[in-house]
Amino acid sequence: MNGDEMVTVYIMGKKHRVPANLTIMKAMEYAGYQLRRGAGCRGGFCGACSTIYRMRGSFRLQVALACQKMVEDGMIITQLPFIPSEKKRYRLEKLKPDAGVFLEYFPEIARCLSCNTCTKACPQDLMVMDYVQAALRGDIKTAAELSFDCLSCGLCAVRCPAEIVPYHIGQLARRLYSRYIVGPSEQVQNRVMEIEKGRYDEEIQRLKSLDINMLREIYSRRE
Amino acid sequence: MRESISLVEETRRERVGRSFPFMSMEERRRILEEWHPDYKPGTKRPLMIGPSRGMIVPHEVADILEAHPLIDPDEIDVTDLEYDVDVLVIGAGGAGLSAALTAQESGIDREGILMVQKLRLGDSNSKMSQGGIQAAVGPDDSPALHFLDIMGGGLFANKPELVEILAKEGPDVIRWHESLGVIYDKNPDGTMKLISGGGTCRNRMHTCKDYTGLEIIRVLLDEFLNREIPYLEFTCAVELLTDDKGEVVGAVLWDMDSDEYRVVRAKSTILATGGFGRLHIQGFETTNHYGATGDGIVLAYHVGAVLRDLDATQYHPTGAAYPEQLVGQLCTEALRGRGAQPVNRLGELFVHPLETRDAESAAIIRECYGRDLGVTTPTGMRGVWLDTPLIDILHGPGTIEREFHAMYRMFGRFNIDIRKEPILVFPTLHYMNGGVEINPMAETSIPGLFAAGEVCGGVHGKNRLMGNSQLDLYVFGRRAGRYAAERARKVQAGRPTLNHVERYERWLEEAGIKTSRKAPLLLPEYRGKKTLEHIIKLL
């Protein structure tokens, strides 16, 4: 594809001719939008640019991240400036890592129809339904692992017919997994203790007291 | 490009397990002077106004500092307080979130805190960090060795008292993260999995696959929301407030949805606004977040805070150079940490994969423009190969898919399989090494104003090492929260004014600076040429 090819897209219904080699985000900017909402890292790491589109002539609504999806001829586009899903409040240190915690905070999880719409919506290609089901079973490790690459873009929640908010469930599963199943690292805690006892203070003080040439010398000889 | 890939494939077997010698200090000095963008003549100028007058900075930075403040003091009623709080946190990336959580833990009632964020909560460069976070916990490692690496990496221009804190508080940050539920990568025996990074003498990098920043930020954000600390999204600080003593007492905010201003008075104000990648210094592409327009250094300079080390900009050695849609995006240094080698058009090694970032970048630029041994893309961009398939050869099949999900996915979207093919890279604008000078209490030179994270200067000297910025966010973010809370318990907030804005206008006038530029920029300008030529503001 060379840089000159143009395609027609419809941004919130308005027709624009834009270069074919642009992402949806860059095409919107090309067409005159200075984005306030709907733009974030621009590299597929933050989930701020959730977008709904449909191809002309098709009834299917599709979803994407605007910074990761290339425009196509006949695309009808709108962005989601905000996802109004509920975020439950909890105190991690008071929870028990079992299935009960998910049913308590996300009772709607029991309504999962296994329709897999969430999985189809995920721009990261995660097995969303599988991690929701894992949480329902209390298999926190699996829920944490399967949801690990989640960007919290919210598209799964927007599409779920049972109004489950999978990305918040994944978040809780990961925090529980780290805190209660993996647990804190002894190695890290021991080092923190050594530092608090002042074990390295003398050596660092000595380095700080050296003139810059001596420090440079020690630096270049370090192994 | 295909032809060159064959050469890379041909030499791959012979390169396995081989390396390239590290540069001596002298070689490193020479290559930086000849090839690093920071040393290119005609790209910088001395600042003409303010407390750091005379400091040499890139034109793009001088342009936003030698610009009129955005607001007209006559149009703002700063006595009309919408919020009157103990601690105001500006910016909700890693530093801001840590500061807000810590301010609350230090005894500030949650209603006494206000977090404001230009874009969406958590969206930040912090979240985009892939490679990892440094902390000296290994049995062969120590905070003293970490200290030495940070100083040497920063060309010994760092403030040693800040470096000491960074190195010594590293392990406690990892402990804190684990207590909040961050999932760090571990070895089967339960010890931390530690990988190497450029310019470090030990394996010290902790990772959460290659979504390290994402994992940490979403946990901190979840905790922040659980604690119900008040916040405003899509609301940015456009100017700070000062009292009659010149101390900072809050900020003027701009609601980006309604275009109205909101006045916040605060006993302590924390700047956690990040860096300046979106200024595109010297026209470089950037790895940075949409909001990284250097607003914090402008706000701080308006109230007279001292800046430092802004002459040094970090170019990440391996930004994507192909395909066009990914140009400038980060290809994590951890790829090199795990064995991927930079090689030229002929498939030859030309630099050790883990030099400090400045030297590694300079070597890649020299290979492309000095020795003409780079690869040219269809759009005319030059780059060198980063031979990623070596990772699976060295560590076994499946390693890339397991450890580099983000990279594998990013290139996979464009039908490039990084397990099988090398990727084309060129240095990309990555980090603001300098910034607002702070002391160990995260205080700037102006009372009432704290700063943490990339907006700060002094921690990393002239060049930051991989994983030390992630660490910096939480070490100094927590310190900012703690000391801001301490101050808030002791002081009464003064009467807010915009006297410093009038003073800044005088500085501009006295220096003879005539310009229509205004700052902070708040958002970069990417609209099409036709639109910009036809804009009229009717409402």
Short mmCIF file of N, CA and C in Angstrom, two decimals, chain A residues 26-107:
data_model
loop_
_atom_site.label_atom_id
_atom_site.label_comp_id
_atom_site.label_asym_id
_atom_site.label_seq_id
_atom_site.Cartn_x
_atom_site.Cartn_y
_atom_site.Cartn_z
N LYS A 26 -5.48 8.42 13.98
CA LYS A 26 -4.80 9.40 13.14
C LYS A 26 -5.73 9.91 12.03
N ALA A 27 -6.64 9.06 11.58
CA ALA A 27 -7.59 9.50 10.56
C ALA A 27 -8.53 10.56 11.12
N MET A 28 -8.95 10.39 12.37
CA MET A 28 -9.82 11.40 12.99
C MET A 28 -9.09 12.72 13.11
N GLU A 29 -7.80 12.67 13.46
CA GLU A 29 -7.03 13.91 13.57
C GLU A 29 -6.84 14.54 12.19
N TYR A 30 -6.56 13.71 11.22
CA TYR A 30 -6.40 14.20 9.85
C TYR A 30 -7.67 14.93 9.41
N ALA A 31 -8.81 14.36 9.84
CA ALA A 31 -10.10 14.93 9.43
C ALA A 31 -10.48 16.18 10.23
N GLY A 32 -9.67 16.55 11.23
CA GLY A 32 -9.92 17.81 11.92
C GLY A 32 -10.26 17.72 13.39
N TYR A 33 -10.26 16.53 13.95
CA TYR A 33 -10.59 16.41 15.38
C TYR A 33 -9.34 16.58 16.24
N GLN A 34 -9.37 17.52 17.18
CA GLN A 34 -8.31 17.55 18.20
C GLN A 34 -8.87 16.77 19.39
N LEU A 35 -8.34 15.58 19.59
CA LEU A 35 -8.94 14.68 20.56
C LEU A 35 -8.67 15.16 21.97
N ARG A 36 -9.70 15.18 22.78
CA ARG A 36 -9.54 15.43 24.22
C ARG A 36 -9.80 14.12 24.93
N ARG A 37 -11.02 13.61 24.79
CA ARG A 37 -11.27 12.25 25.26
C ARG A 37 -10.95 11.30 24.11
N GLY A 38 -10.73 10.04 24.44
CA GLY A 38 -10.55 9.06 23.38
C GLY A 38 -9.15 8.96 22.82
N ALA A 39 -8.16 9.56 23.49
CA ALA A 39 -6.76 9.35 23.10
C ALA A 39 -5.94 9.19 24.36
N GLY A 40 -5.01 8.27 24.34
CA GLY A 40 -4.17 8.08 25.52
C GLY A 40 -2.75 7.82 25.10
N CYS A 41 -2.32 6.58 25.27
CA CYS A 41 -0.91 6.28 25.01
C CYS A 41 -0.60 6.22 23.52
N ARG A 42 -1.60 6.02 22.72
CA ARG A 42 -1.47 5.92 21.26
C ARG A 42 -0.62 4.72 20.84
N GLY A 43 -0.44 3.78 21.75
CA GLY A 43 0.39 2.63 21.41
C GLY A 43 -0.20 1.29 21.85
N GLY A 44 -1.48 1.26 22.19
CA GLY A 44 -2.10 -0.01 22.56
C GLY A 44 -1.80 -0.47 23.97
N PHE A 45 -1.50 0.47 24.88
CA PHE A 45 -1.19 0.09 26.25
C PHE A 45 -2.17 0.63 27.29
N CYS A 46 -3.10 1.51 26.89
CA CYS A 46 -3.89 2.15 27.95
C CYS A 46 -5.39 1.95 27.84
N GLY A 47 -5.90 1.64 26.67
CA GLY A 47 -7.33 1.37 26.55
C GLY A 47 -8.22 2.60 26.60
N ALA A 48 -7.67 3.78 26.31
CA ALA A 48 -8.46 5.01 26.38
C ALA A 48 -9.27 5.27 25.12
N CYS A 49 -8.98 4.55 24.03
CA CYS A 49 -9.56 4.94 22.74
C CYS A 49 -10.53 3.89 22.20
N SER A 50 -11.37 3.35 23.09
CA SER A 50 -12.36 2.36 22.66
C SER A 50 -13.26 2.96 21.59
N THR A 51 -13.49 2.19 20.56
CA THR A 51 -14.19 2.70 19.39
C THR A 51 -15.18 1.64 18.91
N ILE A 52 -16.34 2.12 18.46
CA ILE A 52 -17.34 1.22 17.86
C ILE A 52 -17.41 1.58 16.37
N TYR A 53 -17.45 0.57 15.52
CA TYR A 53 -17.62 0.88 14.09
C TYR A 53 -18.47 -0.18 13.41
N ARG A 54 -18.90 0.20 12.23
CA ARG A 54 -19.70 -0.70 11.40
C ARG A 54 -19.23 -0.46 9.98
N MET A 55 -19.21 -1.49 9.17
CA MET A 55 -18.88 -1.30 7.76
C MET A 55 -20.18 -1.02 7.01
N ARG A 56 -20.10 -0.10 6.07
CA ARG A 56 -21.30 0.22 5.28
C ARG A 56 -21.87 -1.04 4.65
N GLY A 57 -23.15 -1.22 4.75
CA GLY A 57 -23.79 -2.39 4.15
C GLY A 57 -23.86 -3.57 5.10
N SER A 58 -23.23 -3.45 6.26
CA SER A 58 -23.28 -4.56 7.22
C SER A 58 -24.04 -4.09 8.45
N PHE A 59 -24.74 -5.01 9.10
CA PHE A 59 -25.46 -4.65 10.32
C PHE A 59 -24.59 -4.83 11.56
N ARG A 60 -23.43 -5.47 11.40
CA ARG A 60 -22.63 -5.86 12.57
C ARG A 60 -21.92 -4.68 13.21
N LEU A 61 -22.08 -4.51 14.51
CA LEU A 61 -21.28 -3.52 15.23
C LEU A 61 -19.98 -4.20 15.65
N GLN A 62 -18.87 -3.53 15.35
CA GLN A 62 -17.57 -4.09 15.74
C GLN A 62 -16.86 -3.10 16.66
N VAL A 63 -15.87 -3.61 17.39
CA VAL A 63 -15.17 -2.73 18.33
C VAL A 63 -13.66 -2.82 18.10
N ALA A 64 -12.97 -1.76 18.50
CA ALA A 64 -11.52 -1.72 18.30
C ALA A 64 -10.93 -0.63 19.17
N LEU A 65 -9.60 -0.64 19.28
CA LEU A 65 -8.89 0.51 19.85
C LEU A 65 -8.51 1.40 18.67
N ALA A 66 -8.84 2.68 18.77
CA ALA A 66 -8.63 3.58 17.63
C ALA A 66 -7.16 3.71 17.26
N CYS A 67 -6.26 3.52 18.22
CA CYS A 67 -4.83 3.69 17.92
C CYS A 67 -4.22 2.44 17.30
N GLN A 68 -4.98 1.33 17.31
CA GLN A 68 -4.43 0.07 16.82
C GLN A 68 -5.10 -0.45 15.56
N LYS A 69 -6.21 0.17 15.19
CA LYS A 69 -6.99 -0.36 14.07
C LYS A 69 -6.84 0.57 12.86
N MET A 70 -6.49 0.00 11.72
CA MET A 70 -6.36 0.80 10.50
C MET A 70 -7.74 1.12 9.94
N VAL A 71 -7.87 2.29 9.31
CA VAL A 71 -9.15 2.61 8.66
C VAL A 71 -9.36 1.70 7.45
N GLU A 72 -10.63 1.48 7.13
CA GLU A 72 -10.97 0.73 5.92
C GLU A 72 -12.06 1.50 5.20
N ASP A 73 -12.10 1.31 3.92
CA ASP A 73 -13.08 2.03 3.12
C ASP A 73 -14.49 1.66 3.57
N GLY A 74 -15.31 2.68 3.85
CA GLY A 74 -16.70 2.42 4.23
C GLY A 74 -16.91 2.23 5.73
N MET A 75 -15.92 2.58 6.54
CA MET A 75 -16.04 2.41 7.98
C MET A 75 -16.87 3.56 8.56
N ILE A 76 -17.82 3.22 9.43
CA ILE A 76 -18.63 4.23 10.11
C ILE A 76 -18.24 4.17 11.59
N ILE A 77 -17.69 5.29 12.09
CA ILE A 77 -16.92 5.25 13.33
C ILE A 77 -17.51 6.16 14.41
N THR A 78 -17.53 5.66 15.65
CA THR A 78 -17.72 6.58 16.77
C THR A 78 -16.87 6.11 17.94
N GLN A 79 -16.38 7.05 18.72
CA GLN A 79 -15.57 6.69 19.88
C GLN A 79 -16.42 6.67 21.14
N LEU A 80 -15.95 5.93 22.15
CA LEU A 80 -16.62 5.92 23.44
C LEU A 80 -15.81 6.81 24.39
N PRO A 81 -16.32 7.98 24.72
CA PRO A 81 -15.51 8.90 25.55
C PRO A 81 -15.42 8.45 27.00
N PHE A 82 -16.26 7.53 27.41
CA PHE A 82 -16.34 7.14 28.82
C PHE A 82 -17.13 5.85 28.90
N ILE A 83 -16.74 4.97 29.83
CA ILE A 83 -17.50 3.72 30.02
C ILE A 83 -18.14 3.79 31.40
N PRO A 84 -19.46 3.89 31.46
CA PRO A 84 -20.10 4.11 32.78
C PRO A 84 -20.31 2.82 33.58
N SER A 85 -19.30 1.97 33.68
CA SER A 85 -19.49 0.73 34.42
C SER A 85 -19.19 0.94 35.90
N GLU A 86 -19.83 0.12 36.73
CA GLU A 86 -19.66 0.29 38.16
C GLU A 86 -18.35 -0.32 38.65
N LYS A 87 -17.65 0.43 39.49
CA LYS A 87 -16.44 -0.08 40.12
C LYS A 87 -16.74 -0.31 41.60
N LYS A 88 -16.73 -1.60 42.00
CA LYS A 88 -17.01 -1.91 43.40
C LYS A 88 -15.83 -1.50 44.28
N ARG A 89 -16.11 -1.04 45.48
CA ARG A 89 -15.05 -0.68 46.43
C ARG A 89 -14.81 -1.85 47.39
N TYR A 90 -13.58 -2.15 47.65
CA TYR A 90 -13.28 -3.21 48.61
C TYR A 90 -11.94 -2.94 49.29
N ARG A 91 -11.72 -3.60 50.40
CA ARG A 91 -10.42 -3.51 51.09
C ARG A 91 -9.71 -4.82 50.86
N LEU A 92 -8.71 -4.81 50.02
CA LEU A 92 -8.02 -6.04 49.64
C LEU A 92 -7.57 -6.84 50.87
N GLU A 93 -7.08 -6.11 51.88
CA GLU A 93 -6.51 -6.80 53.05
C GLU A 93 -7.57 -7.53 53.87
N LYS A 94 -8.87 -7.28 53.58
CA LYS A 94 -9.92 -7.95 54.35
C LYS A 94 -10.61 -9.07 53.58
N LEU A 95 -10.17 -9.32 52.36
CA LEU A 95 -10.87 -10.30 51.53
C LEU A 95 -10.31 -11.69 51.72
N LYS A 96 -11.14 -12.70 51.33
CA LYS A 96 -10.68 -14.08 51.31
C LYS A 96 -10.59 -14.51 49.84
N PRO A 97 -9.50 -15.17 49.48
CA PRO A 97 -9.32 -15.52 48.07
C PRO A 97 -10.10 -16.77 47.68
N ASP A 98 -11.40 -16.63 47.51
CA ASP A 98 -12.19 -17.79 47.08
C ASP A 98 -13.33 -17.32 46.17
N ALA A 99 -14.16 -18.26 45.72
CA ALA A 99 -15.24 -17.92 44.78
C ALA A 99 -16.24 -16.97 45.44
N GLY A 100 -16.38 -17.10 46.74
CA GLY A 100 -17.37 -16.28 47.47
C GLY A 100 -17.17 -14.79 47.27
N VAL A 101 -15.92 -14.40 47.20
CA VAL A 101 -15.62 -12.97 47.09
C VAL A 101 -16.15 -12.41 45.77
N PHE A 102 -16.09 -13.21 44.72
CA PHE A 102 -16.58 -12.73 43.43
C PHE A 102 -18.10 -12.64 43.43
N LEU A 103 -18.75 -13.63 44.05
CA LEU A 103 -20.21 -13.60 44.11
C LEU A 103 -20.70 -12.45 45.00
N GLU A 104 -19.90 -12.13 46.02
CA GLU A 104 -20.30 -11.04 46.91
C GLU A 104 -20.22 -9.69 46.19
N TYR A 105 -19.08 -9.46 45.52
CA TYR A 105 -18.88 -8.14 44.91
C TYR A 105 -19.44 -8.05 43.50
N PHE A 106 -19.55 -9.17 42.83
CA PHE A 106 -20.05 -9.15 41.45
C PHE A 106 -21.14 -10.22 41.29
N PRO A 107 -22.26 -10.08 42.01
CA PRO A 107 -23.28 -11.15 41.94
C PRO A 107 -23.77 -11.41 40.52
#
